[in-house]
Amino acid sequence: MRWTERQAAMLAEMGIRVVASPDEEALEPVAVMAPEAVLHGSTPVTARSASPDPHPANVQPVAAAAPLVLRDRAPGIETMDWPALRDTVAGCTACKLCEGRTQTVFGIGHPRAHWMVVGEAPGEQEDRLGEPFVGKSGQLLDNMLRAIGLSRDESGAEGEAARQVYIANTVKCRPPFNRNPEPAELAQCEPFLVRQIQLVQPRIILAMGRFAVQSLLRSTEPIGRLRGRVHRYEGVPLVVTYHPAYLLRNPEDKARAWDDLCLAREAMAAEPG
Ligand code: SF4
């Protein structure tokens, strides 16, 4: 497959430079050059085995399992429709993250998108605007999605679902000073994400960052050991990749993130129906 000019431009926006390959048929290893990642050749390179994470400090194991004390949740989350779920999240005070938020950050995108992106927790700009993945990391995510022909359009046109994403975070309120969400906060907020996934019924899930991975896969493994293969969440193929905010700090891993996108695209294409 050759890169189109548009794809090459998108990859360039993502910080990945496509260079000519001496052999168009050959799959070449991804070469990484700081500060830009470089893809050799015109064929996407897909990772089939997990590679060690070069930044183990970025992915910490889940905290030792102390008993979680959870507050009462809103009843009936598991049967709510979109409006009820959105209203319930907006009024939720089930964990202490409600105390510092400007507003909840529910999610955005096509309500029946074939692709679902699950991130971590809202940051300062998300908290202010009420939308996940805004600012520089949002721009990078949008560029990554556009590179494979996807967008986050909320119009909901039925025929567009295959090219749309729904984006949600693991917790819906910003942790103060952008600290990591605590295990009790993740657990308290989890039913909202579970219901969002049930309503979207995605055909592929991209789990971005360790908190998304911890929630969806119940795994303490570093991202570097989980990416590069297809997992399952309630039967839905799930691919693990780096969070865009991490990629902004570590641009040498953008080529790995591109591998993950290609793997997700292949996994979805392999699904029946
Ligand atoms: S983070 Fe989730 S559980 Fe906690 S207050 Fe916000 S919406 Fe409710």
PDB file of C-alpha atoms and ligand atoms in Angstrom:
ATOM      1  CA  MET A   1       0.000   0.000   0.000  1.00  0.00           C
ATOM      2  CA  ARG A   2       1.307   3.435  -0.912  1.00  0.00           C
ATOM      3  CA  TRP A   3       0.788   6.418   1.307  1.00  0.00           C
ATOM      4  CA  THR A   4      -1.455   8.991  -0.257  1.00  0.00           C
ATOM      5  CA  GLU A   5      -0.272  12.583  -0.112  1.00  0.00           C
ATOM      6  CA  ARG A   6      -3.026  13.234   2.419  1.00  0.00           C
ATOM      7  CA  GLN A   7      -1.923  10.374   4.667  1.00  0.00           C
ATOM      8  CA  ALA A   8       1.678  11.495   4.423  1.00  0.00           C
ATOM      9  CA  ALA A   9       0.607  15.001   5.394  1.00  0.00           C
ATOM     10  CA  MET A  10      -1.354  13.657   8.339  1.00  0.00           C
ATOM     11  CA  LEU A  11       1.546  11.524   9.449  1.00  0.00           C
ATOM     12  CA  ALA A  12       3.748  14.586   9.200  1.00  0.00           C
ATOM     13  CA  GLU A  13       1.322  16.412  11.498  1.00  0.00           C
ATOM     14  CA  MET A  14       1.614  13.500  13.875  1.00  0.00           C
ATOM     15  CA  GLY A  15       5.379  13.955  13.745  1.00  0.00           C
ATOM     16  CA  ILE A  16       6.037  10.860  11.647  1.00  0.00           C
ATOM     17  CA  ARG A  17       8.016  11.324   8.465  1.00  0.00           C
ATOM     18  CA  VAL A  18       7.526   8.817   5.628  1.00  0.00           C
ATOM     19  CA  VAL A  19      10.694   8.256   3.657  1.00  0.00           C
ATOM     20  CA  ALA A  20      11.134   6.401   0.384  1.00  0.00           C
ATOM     21  CA  SER A  21      11.942   2.734   0.635  1.00  0.00           C
ATOM     22  CA  PRO A  22      14.375   1.099  -1.772  1.00  0.00           C
ATOM     23  CA  ASP A  23      12.017  -1.881  -1.954  1.00  0.00           C
ATOM     24  CA  GLU A  24       8.311  -1.055  -1.930  1.00  0.00           C
ATOM     25  CA  GLU A  25       7.359  -4.653  -1.150  1.00  0.00           C
ATOM     26  CA  ALA A  26       9.592  -5.071   1.841  1.00  0.00           C
ATOM     27  CA  LEU A  27       8.383  -4.485   5.361  1.00  0.00           C
ATOM     28  CA  GLU A  28      11.162  -2.624   7.013  1.00  0.00           C
ATOM     29  CA  PRO A  29      11.616  -2.061  10.695  1.00  0.00           C
ATOM     30  CA  VAL A  30      10.507   1.263  12.034  1.00  0.00           C
ATOM     31  CA  ALA A  31      13.464   3.548  12.459  1.00  0.00           C
ATOM     32  CA  VAL A  32      13.144   6.066  15.213  1.00  0.00           C
ATOM     33  CA  MET A  33      14.900   9.391  15.222  1.00  0.00           C
ATOM     34  CA  ALA A  34      14.420  12.052  17.832  1.00  0.00           C
ATOM     35  CA  PRO A  35      12.695  14.422  17.785  1.00  0.00           C
ATOM     36  CA  GLU A  36      10.682  12.992  14.877  1.00  0.00           C
ATOM     37  CA  ALA A  37       9.724   9.408  14.294  1.00  0.00           C
ATOM     38  CA  VAL A  38      10.381   8.120  10.788  1.00  0.00           C
ATOM     39  CA  LEU A  39       8.495   5.403   8.932  1.00  0.00           C
ATOM     40  CA  HIS A  40      10.529   3.765   6.214  1.00  0.00           C
ATOM     41  CA  GLY A  41       8.806   2.565   3.095  1.00  0.00           C
ATOM     42  CA  SER A  42       5.258   2.999   1.858  1.00  0.00           C
ATOM     43  CA  THR A  43       3.772   0.084   3.755  1.00  0.00           C
ATOM     44  CA  PRO A  44       2.417   0.341   7.292  1.00  0.00           C
ATOM     45  CA  VAL A  45       4.501  -1.679   9.714  1.00  0.00           C
ATOM     46  CA  THR A  46       2.323  -3.566  12.139  1.00  0.00           C
ATOM     47  CA  ALA A  47       3.610  -4.901  15.381  1.00  0.00           C
ATOM     48  CA  ARG A  48       2.516  -8.441  16.204  1.00  0.00           C
ATOM     49  CA  SER A  49       4.500  -8.906  19.332  1.00  0.00           C
ATOM     50  CA  ALA A  50       4.818  -6.596  22.225  1.00  0.00           C
ATOM     51  CA  SER A  51       8.080  -4.713  22.473  1.00  0.00           C
ATOM     52  CA  PRO A  52       9.587  -3.695  25.780  1.00  0.00           C
ATOM     53  CA  ASP A  53       8.578  -0.286  26.965  1.00  0.00           C
ATOM     54  CA  PRO A  54      11.591   1.995  26.676  1.00  0.00           C
ATOM     55  CA  HIS A  55      10.135   4.180  29.396  1.00  0.00           C
ATOM     56  CA  PRO A  56       9.185   1.811  32.179  1.00  0.00           C
ATOM     57  CA  ALA A  57       8.829   4.716  34.569  1.00  0.00           C
ATOM     58  CA  ASN A  58       5.881   5.896  32.529  1.00  0.00           C
ATOM     59  CA  VAL A  59       3.774   2.896  33.348  1.00  0.00           C
ATOM     60  CA  GLN A  60       3.456   2.063  36.992  1.00  0.00           C
ATOM     61  CA  PRO A  61       1.841  -1.042  38.345  1.00  0.00           C
ATOM     62  CA  VAL A  62      -1.574  -0.729  39.942  1.00  0.00           C
ATOM     63  CA  ALA A  63      -1.347   0.190  43.589  1.00  0.00           C
ATOM     64  CA  ALA A  64      -1.496  -2.711  45.983  1.00  0.00           C
ATOM     65  CA  ALA A  65      -5.063  -3.838  46.323  1.00  0.00           C
ATOM     66  CA  ALA A  66      -6.370  -2.219  49.461  1.00  0.00           C
ATOM     67  CA  PRO A  67     -10.095  -2.643  50.036  1.00  0.00           C
ATOM     68  CA  LEU A  68     -11.914   0.097  48.136  1.00  0.00           C
ATOM     69  CA  VAL A  69     -14.608   1.997  49.965  1.00  0.00           C
ATOM     70  CA  LEU A  70     -17.125   3.150  47.386  1.00  0.00           C
ATOM     71  CA  ARG A  71     -19.975   5.557  47.863  1.00  0.00           C
ATOM     72  CA  ASP A  72     -23.488   4.843  46.666  1.00  0.00           C
ATOM     73  CA  ARG A  73     -23.836   5.148  42.937  1.00  0.00           C
ATOM     74  CA  ALA A  74     -26.763   6.509  41.014  1.00  0.00           C
ATOM     75  CA  PRO A  75     -29.213   3.637  40.513  1.00  0.00           C
ATOM     76  CA  GLY A  76     -29.835   2.121  37.125  1.00  0.00           C
ATOM     77  CA  ILE A  77     -26.713   3.275  35.300  1.00  0.00           C
ATOM     78  CA  GLU A  78     -26.595  -0.047  33.464  1.00  0.00           C
ATOM     79  CA  THR A  79     -29.907   0.642  31.701  1.00  0.00           C
ATOM     80  CA  MET A  80     -29.612   4.383  31.071  1.00  0.00           C
ATOM     81  CA  ASP A  81     -29.915   5.905  27.612  1.00  0.00           C
ATOM     82  CA  TRP A  82     -27.584   8.673  26.440  1.00  0.00           C
ATOM     83  CA  PRO A  83     -29.513  11.661  27.851  1.00  0.00           C
ATOM     84  CA  ALA A  84     -30.032  10.012  31.239  1.00  0.00           C
ATOM     85  CA  LEU A  85     -26.406   8.939  31.427  1.00  0.00           C
ATOM     86  CA  ARG A  86     -25.136  12.395  30.475  1.00  0.00           C
ATOM     87  CA  ASP A  87     -27.378  14.060  33.079  1.00  0.00           C
ATOM     88  CA  THR A  88     -26.346  11.586  35.754  1.00  0.00           C
ATOM     89  CA  VAL A  89     -22.669  12.174  35.112  1.00  0.00           C
ATOM     90  CA  ALA A  90     -23.190  15.950  35.126  1.00  0.00           C
ATOM     91  CA  GLY A  91     -24.707  15.766  38.601  1.00  0.00           C
ATOM     92  CA  CYS A  92     -22.468  13.072  40.021  1.00  0.00           C
ATOM     93  CA  THR A  93     -20.848  13.659  43.404  1.00  0.00           C
ATOM     94  CA  ALA A  94     -19.912  10.053  44.050  1.00  0.00           C
ATOM     95  CA  CYS A  95     -16.223  10.726  44.597  1.00  0.00           C
ATOM     96  CA  LYS A  96     -14.180  13.644  45.804  1.00  0.00           C
ATOM     97  CA  LEU A  97     -13.101  14.629  42.295  1.00  0.00           C
ATOM     98  CA  CYS A  98     -16.424  16.462  42.038  1.00  0.00           C
ATOM     99  CA  GLU A  99     -15.148  19.039  44.491  1.00  0.00           C
ATOM    100  CA  GLY A 100     -12.554  20.593  42.207  1.00  0.00           C
ATOM    101  CA  ARG A 101     -14.149  20.279  38.800  1.00  0.00           C
ATOM    102  CA  THR A 102     -15.454  23.127  36.681  1.00  0.00           C
ATOM    103  CA  GLN A 103     -17.688  20.660  34.896  1.00  0.00           C
ATOM    104  CA  THR A 104     -17.783  16.976  34.099  1.00  0.00           C
ATOM    105  CA  VAL A 105     -16.213  15.774  30.865  1.00  0.00           C
ATOM    106  CA  PHE A 106     -18.646  13.227  29.531  1.00  0.00           C
ATOM    107  CA  GLY A 107     -17.432  12.203  26.079  1.00  0.00           C
ATOM    108  CA  ILE A 108     -17.775  13.202  22.464  1.00  0.00           C
ATOM    109  CA  GLY A 109     -18.311  11.617  19.094  1.00  0.00           C
ATOM    110  CA  HIS A 110     -20.740   9.568  17.069  1.00  0.00           C
ATOM    111  CA  PRO A 111     -23.077   7.679  19.449  1.00  0.00           C
ATOM    112  CA  ARG A 112     -22.688   4.466  17.415  1.00  0.00           C
ATOM    113  CA  ALA A 113     -19.132   4.976  16.189  1.00  0.00           C
ATOM    114  CA  HIS A 114     -17.284   1.881  15.100  1.00  0.00           C
ATOM    115  CA  TRP A 115     -14.169   3.152  16.867  1.00  0.00           C
ATOM    116  CA  MET A 116     -13.963   4.052  20.539  1.00  0.00           C
ATOM    117  CA  VAL A 117     -11.036   5.824  22.183  1.00  0.00           C
ATOM    118  CA  VAL A 118     -10.712   5.583  25.949  1.00  0.00           C
ATOM    119  CA  GLY A 119      -8.358   8.028  27.625  1.00  0.00           C
ATOM    120  CA  GLU A 120      -7.488   8.766  31.210  1.00  0.00           C
ATOM    121  CA  ALA A 121      -8.724  11.796  33.169  1.00  0.00           C
ATOM    122  CA  PRO A 122      -9.595  15.344  32.114  1.00  0.00           C
ATOM    123  CA  GLY A 123      -6.847  17.931  32.293  1.00  0.00           C
ATOM    124  CA  GLU A 124      -7.163  21.659  32.819  1.00  0.00           C
ATOM    125  CA  GLN A 125      -8.420  22.512  29.332  1.00  0.00           C
ATOM    126  CA  GLU A 126     -10.812  19.559  29.211  1.00  0.00           C
ATOM    127  CA  ASP A 127     -12.230  20.638  32.554  1.00  0.00           C
ATOM    128  CA  ARG A 128     -12.730  24.168  31.238  1.00  0.00           C
ATOM    129  CA  LEU A 129     -14.234  23.174  27.889  1.00  0.00           C
ATOM    130  CA  GLY A 130     -16.097  20.015  28.905  1.00  0.00           C
ATOM    131  CA  GLU A 131     -14.623  17.963  26.092  1.00  0.00           C
ATOM    132  CA  PRO A 132     -12.042  15.179  26.226  1.00  0.00           C
ATOM    133  CA  PHE A 133      -8.718  15.426  24.405  1.00  0.00           C
ATOM    134  CA  VAL A 134      -8.466  19.133  23.657  1.00  0.00           C
ATOM    135  CA  GLY A 135      -5.327  21.237  23.482  1.00  0.00           C
ATOM    136  CA  LYS A 136      -2.100  19.859  22.077  1.00  0.00           C
ATOM    137  CA  SER A 137      -2.787  16.248  22.977  1.00  0.00           C
ATOM    138  CA  GLY A 138      -6.226  16.569  21.401  1.00  0.00           C
ATOM    139  CA  GLN A 139      -4.702  17.957  18.224  1.00  0.00           C
ATOM    140  CA  LEU A 140      -2.280  15.074  18.120  1.00  0.00           C
ATOM    141  CA  LEU A 141      -5.099  12.571  18.650  1.00  0.00           C
ATOM    142  CA  ASP A 142      -7.145  14.186  15.872  1.00  0.00           C
ATOM    143  CA  ASN A 143      -4.140  14.023  13.556  1.00  0.00           C
ATOM    144  CA  MET A 144      -3.586  10.379  14.430  1.00  0.00           C
ATOM    145  CA  LEU A 145      -7.237   9.602  13.740  1.00  0.00           C
ATOM    146  CA  ARG A 146      -7.278  11.557  10.491  1.00  0.00           C
ATOM    147  CA  ALA A 147      -4.234   9.610   9.338  1.00  0.00           C
ATOM    148  CA  ILE A 148      -6.434   6.507   9.261  1.00  0.00           C
ATOM    149  CA  GLY A 149      -9.503   8.294   7.936  1.00  0.00           C
ATOM    150  CA  LEU A 150     -11.372   8.883  11.196  1.00  0.00           C
ATOM    151  CA  SER A 151     -12.861  11.908  12.903  1.00  0.00           C
ATOM    152  CA  ARG A 152     -14.798  12.828  16.036  1.00  0.00           C
ATOM    153  CA  ASP A 153     -17.991  14.173  14.505  1.00  0.00           C
ATOM    154  CA  GLU A 154     -21.075  14.215  16.697  1.00  0.00           C
ATOM    155  CA  SER A 155     -23.565  14.516  13.861  1.00  0.00           C
ATOM    156  CA  GLY A 156     -24.566  10.882  14.265  1.00  0.00           C
ATOM    157  CA  ALA A 157     -25.276  10.223  10.581  1.00  0.00           C
ATOM    158  CA  GLU A 158     -25.839   6.474  10.349  1.00  0.00           C
ATOM    159  CA  GLY A 159     -23.698   5.965   7.271  1.00  0.00           C
ATOM    160  CA  GLU A 160     -20.800   7.769   8.878  1.00  0.00           C
ATOM    161  CA  ALA A 161     -20.382   5.454  11.859  1.00  0.00           C
ATOM    162  CA  ALA A 162     -17.585   3.454  10.262  1.00  0.00           C
ATOM    163  CA  ARG A 163     -15.403   6.548   9.973  1.00  0.00           C
ATOM    164  CA  GLN A 164     -16.242   8.057  13.335  1.00  0.00           C
ATOM    165  CA  VAL A 165     -14.911   7.698  16.842  1.00  0.00           C
ATOM    166  CA  TYR A 166     -16.463   8.113  20.226  1.00  0.00           C
ATOM    167  CA  ILE A 167     -14.009   9.452  22.789  1.00  0.00           C
ATOM    168  CA  ALA A 168     -14.418   9.047  26.528  1.00  0.00           C
ATOM    169  CA  ASN A 169     -12.211   9.254  29.554  1.00  0.00           C
ATOM    170  CA  THR A 170     -11.861   6.721  32.323  1.00  0.00           C
ATOM    171  CA  VAL A 171     -12.892   9.301  34.937  1.00  0.00           C
ATOM    172  CA  LYS A 172     -15.150  12.220  34.141  1.00  0.00           C
ATOM    173  CA  CYS A 173     -13.807  14.858  36.538  1.00  0.00           C
ATOM    174  CA  ARG A 174     -10.411  16.495  36.601  1.00  0.00           C
ATOM    175  CA  PRO A 175      -8.129  15.378  39.426  1.00  0.00           C
ATOM    176  CA  PRO A 176      -6.707  18.408  41.234  1.00  0.00           C
ATOM    177  CA  PHE A 177      -3.338  19.595  39.918  1.00  0.00           C
ATOM    178  CA  ASN A 178      -3.584  16.878  37.271  1.00  0.00           C
ATOM    179  CA  ARG A 179      -2.618  14.212  39.772  1.00  0.00           C
ATOM    180  CA  ASN A 180      -3.303  10.601  38.909  1.00  0.00           C
ATOM    181  CA  PRO A 181      -6.801   9.346  39.666  1.00  0.00           C
ATOM    182  CA  GLU A 182      -6.895   7.124  42.734  1.00  0.00           C
ATOM    183  CA  PRO A 183      -8.099   3.512  42.584  1.00  0.00           C
ATOM    184  CA  ALA A 184     -11.314   4.370  44.456  1.00  0.00           C
ATOM    185  CA  GLU A 185     -12.031   7.210  42.015  1.00  0.00           C
ATOM    186  CA  LEU A 186     -11.439   4.950  39.026  1.00  0.00           C
ATOM    187  CA  ALA A 187     -13.710   2.301  40.489  1.00  0.00           C
ATOM    188  CA  GLN A 188     -16.405   4.800  41.422  1.00  0.00           C
ATOM    189  CA  CYS A 189     -16.524   6.250  37.919  1.00  0.00           C
ATOM    190  CA  GLU A 190     -16.185   2.991  36.019  1.00  0.00           C
ATOM    191  CA  PRO A 191     -19.908   2.216  35.554  1.00  0.00           C
ATOM    192  CA  PHE A 192     -20.277   5.365  33.446  1.00  0.00           C
ATOM    193  CA  LEU A 193     -17.577   4.234  31.024  1.00  0.00           C
ATOM    194  CA  VAL A 194     -18.983   0.716  30.964  1.00  0.00           C
ATOM    195  CA  ARG A 195     -22.408   2.077  30.005  1.00  0.00           C
ATOM    196  CA  GLN A 196     -20.901   4.365  27.351  1.00  0.00           C
ATOM    197  CA  ILE A 197     -19.229   1.354  25.751  1.00  0.00           C
ATOM    198  CA  GLN A 198     -22.494  -0.601  25.900  1.00  0.00           C
ATOM    199  CA  LEU A 199     -24.355   2.228  24.175  1.00  0.00           C
ATOM    200  CA  VAL A 200     -21.749   2.849  21.472  1.00  0.00           C
ATOM    201  CA  GLN A 201     -21.184  -0.869  20.806  1.00  0.00           C
ATOM    202  CA  PRO A 202     -17.824  -0.152  19.167  1.00  0.00           C
ATOM    203  CA  ARG A 203     -16.141  -2.619  16.865  1.00  0.00           C
ATOM    204  CA  ILE A 204     -12.691  -1.659  18.122  1.00  0.00           C
ATOM    205  CA  ILE A 205     -11.470   0.022  21.282  1.00  0.00           C
ATOM    206  CA  LEU A 206      -8.228   1.973  21.568  1.00  0.00           C
ATOM    207  CA  ALA A 207      -7.117   2.147  25.195  1.00  0.00           C
ATOM    208  CA  MET A 208      -4.795   5.130  25.568  1.00  0.00           C
ATOM    209  CA  GLY A 209      -2.652   5.283  28.656  1.00  0.00           C
ATOM    210  CA  ARG A 210      -2.286   3.177  31.735  1.00  0.00           C
ATOM    211  CA  PHE A 211      -5.500   4.121  33.541  1.00  0.00           C
ATOM    212  CA  ALA A 212      -7.604   3.185  30.545  1.00  0.00           C
ATOM    213  CA  VAL A 213      -5.719  -0.085  30.377  1.00  0.00           C
ATOM    214  CA  GLN A 214      -6.110  -0.734  34.068  1.00  0.00           C
ATOM    215  CA  SER A 215      -9.851  -0.132  33.909  1.00  0.00           C
ATOM    216  CA  LEU A 216     -10.577  -2.088  30.763  1.00  0.00           C
ATOM    217  CA  LEU A 217      -8.102  -4.957  30.978  1.00  0.00           C
ATOM    218  CA  ARG A 218      -7.617  -5.157  34.738  1.00  0.00           C
ATOM    219  CA  SER A 219      -3.947  -5.425  34.015  1.00  0.00           C
ATOM    220  CA  THR A 220      -0.927  -4.214  35.912  1.00  0.00           C
ATOM    221  CA  GLU A 221       1.375  -4.859  32.954  1.00  0.00           C
ATOM    222  CA  PRO A 222       3.262  -1.893  31.495  1.00  0.00           C
ATOM    223  CA  ILE A 223       1.865  -0.533  28.269  1.00  0.00           C
ATOM    224  CA  GLY A 224       5.003  -1.582  26.447  1.00  0.00           C
ATOM    225  CA  ARG A 225       4.210  -5.204  27.214  1.00  0.00           C
ATOM    226  CA  LEU A 226       0.507  -4.947  26.366  1.00  0.00           C
ATOM    227  CA  ARG A 227       0.701  -3.087  23.075  1.00  0.00           C
ATOM    228  CA  GLY A 228       1.425  -4.892  19.830  1.00  0.00           C
ATOM    229  CA  ARG A 229      -1.339  -7.475  20.183  1.00  0.00           C
ATOM    230  CA  VAL A 230      -5.102  -7.559  20.176  1.00  0.00           C
ATOM    231  CA  HIS A 231      -6.892  -7.949  23.515  1.00  0.00           C
ATOM    232  CA  ARG A 232     -10.629  -8.329  24.125  1.00  0.00           C
ATOM    233  CA  TYR A 233     -13.028  -6.303  26.236  1.00  0.00           C
ATOM    234  CA  GLU A 234     -16.418  -8.003  26.502  1.00  0.00           C
ATOM    235  CA  GLY A 235     -15.693  -9.609  23.147  1.00  0.00           C
ATOM    236  CA  VAL A 236     -14.670  -6.351  21.471  1.00  0.00           C
ATOM    237  CA  PRO A 237     -11.114  -6.215  20.091  1.00  0.00           C
ATOM    238  CA  LEU A 238      -9.017  -3.791  22.092  1.00  0.00           C
ATOM    239  CA  VAL A 239      -5.616  -2.359  21.230  1.00  0.00           C
ATOM    240  CA  VAL A 240      -3.400  -0.681  23.807  1.00  0.00           C
ATOM    241  CA  THR A 241      -1.393   2.377  22.889  1.00  0.00           C
ATOM    242  CA  TYR A 242       0.284   5.413  24.367  1.00  0.00           C
ATOM    243  CA  HIS A 243      -1.654   8.459  25.473  1.00  0.00           C
ATOM    244  CA  PRO A 244      -1.095  11.482  23.182  1.00  0.00           C
ATOM    245  CA  ALA A 245       0.145  13.540  26.152  1.00  0.00           C
ATOM    246  CA  TYR A 246       2.862  10.947  26.646  1.00  0.00           C
ATOM    247  CA  LEU A 247       3.697  11.048  22.944  1.00  0.00           C
ATOM    248  CA  LEU A 248       4.144  14.810  23.119  1.00  0.00           C
ATOM    249  CA  ARG A 249       6.762  14.266  25.801  1.00  0.00           C
ATOM    250  CA  ASN A 250       8.270  11.241  24.076  1.00  0.00           C
ATOM    251  CA  PRO A 251       8.013  11.823  20.306  1.00  0.00           C
ATOM    252  CA  GLU A 252      10.360   8.927  19.628  1.00  0.00           C
ATOM    253  CA  ASP A 253       7.410   6.624  20.462  1.00  0.00           C
ATOM    254  CA  LYS A 254       5.078   8.097  17.835  1.00  0.00           C
ATOM    255  CA  ALA A 255       6.121   5.404  15.381  1.00  0.00           C
ATOM    256  CA  ARG A 256       5.004   2.768  17.904  1.00  0.00           C
ATOM    257  CA  ALA A 257       1.674   4.548  18.265  1.00  0.00           C
ATOM    258  CA  TRP A 258       1.313   4.484  14.501  1.00  0.00           C
ATOM    259  CA  ASP A 259       1.955   0.732  14.573  1.00  0.00           C
ATOM    260  CA  ASP A 260      -0.829   0.433  17.135  1.00  0.00           C
ATOM    261  CA  LEU A 261      -3.280   2.344  14.948  1.00  0.00           C
ATOM    262  CA  CYS A 262      -2.467   0.106  12.010  1.00  0.00           C
ATOM    263  CA  LEU A 263      -2.910  -2.960  14.207  1.00  0.00           C
ATOM    264  CA  ALA A 264      -6.310  -1.685  15.351  1.00  0.00           C
ATOM    265  CA  ARG A 265      -7.371  -1.048  11.786  1.00  0.00           C
ATOM    266  CA  GLU A 266      -6.355  -4.593  10.834  1.00  0.00           C
ATOM    267  CA  ALA A 267      -8.105  -6.066  13.873  1.00  0.00           C
ATOM    268  CA  MET A 268     -11.342  -4.307  13.011  1.00  0.00           C
ATOM    269  CA  ALA A 269     -11.133  -5.326   9.388  1.00  0.00           C
ATOM    270  CA  ALA A 270     -10.749  -8.943  10.495  1.00  0.00           C
ATOM    271  CA  GLU A 271     -13.933  -8.849  12.571  1.00  0.00           C
ATOM    272  CA  PRO A 272     -17.025 -10.444  11.004  1.00  0.00           C
ATOM    273  CA  GLY A 273     -19.807  -8.102   9.930  1.00  0.00           C
TER     274      GLY A 273
HETATM  275  S1  SF4 B   1     -15.014  11.307  38.722  1.00  0.00           S
HETATM  276 FE1  SF4 B   1     -16.806  10.091  38.131  1.00  0.00          FE
HETATM  277  S2  SF4 B   1     -17.529   9.157  40.065  1.00  0.00           S
HETATM  278 FE2  SF4 B   1     -16.185  10.905  40.597  1.00  0.00          FE
HETATM  279  S3  SF4 B   1     -17.578  12.642  40.850  1.00  0.00           S
HETATM  280 FE3  SF4 B   1     -16.813  12.692  38.732  1.00  0.00          FE
HETATM  281  S4  SF4 B   1     -18.379  11.589  37.556  1.00  0.00           S
HETATM  282 FE4  SF4 B   1     -18.712  11.058  39.700  1.00  0.00          FE
END
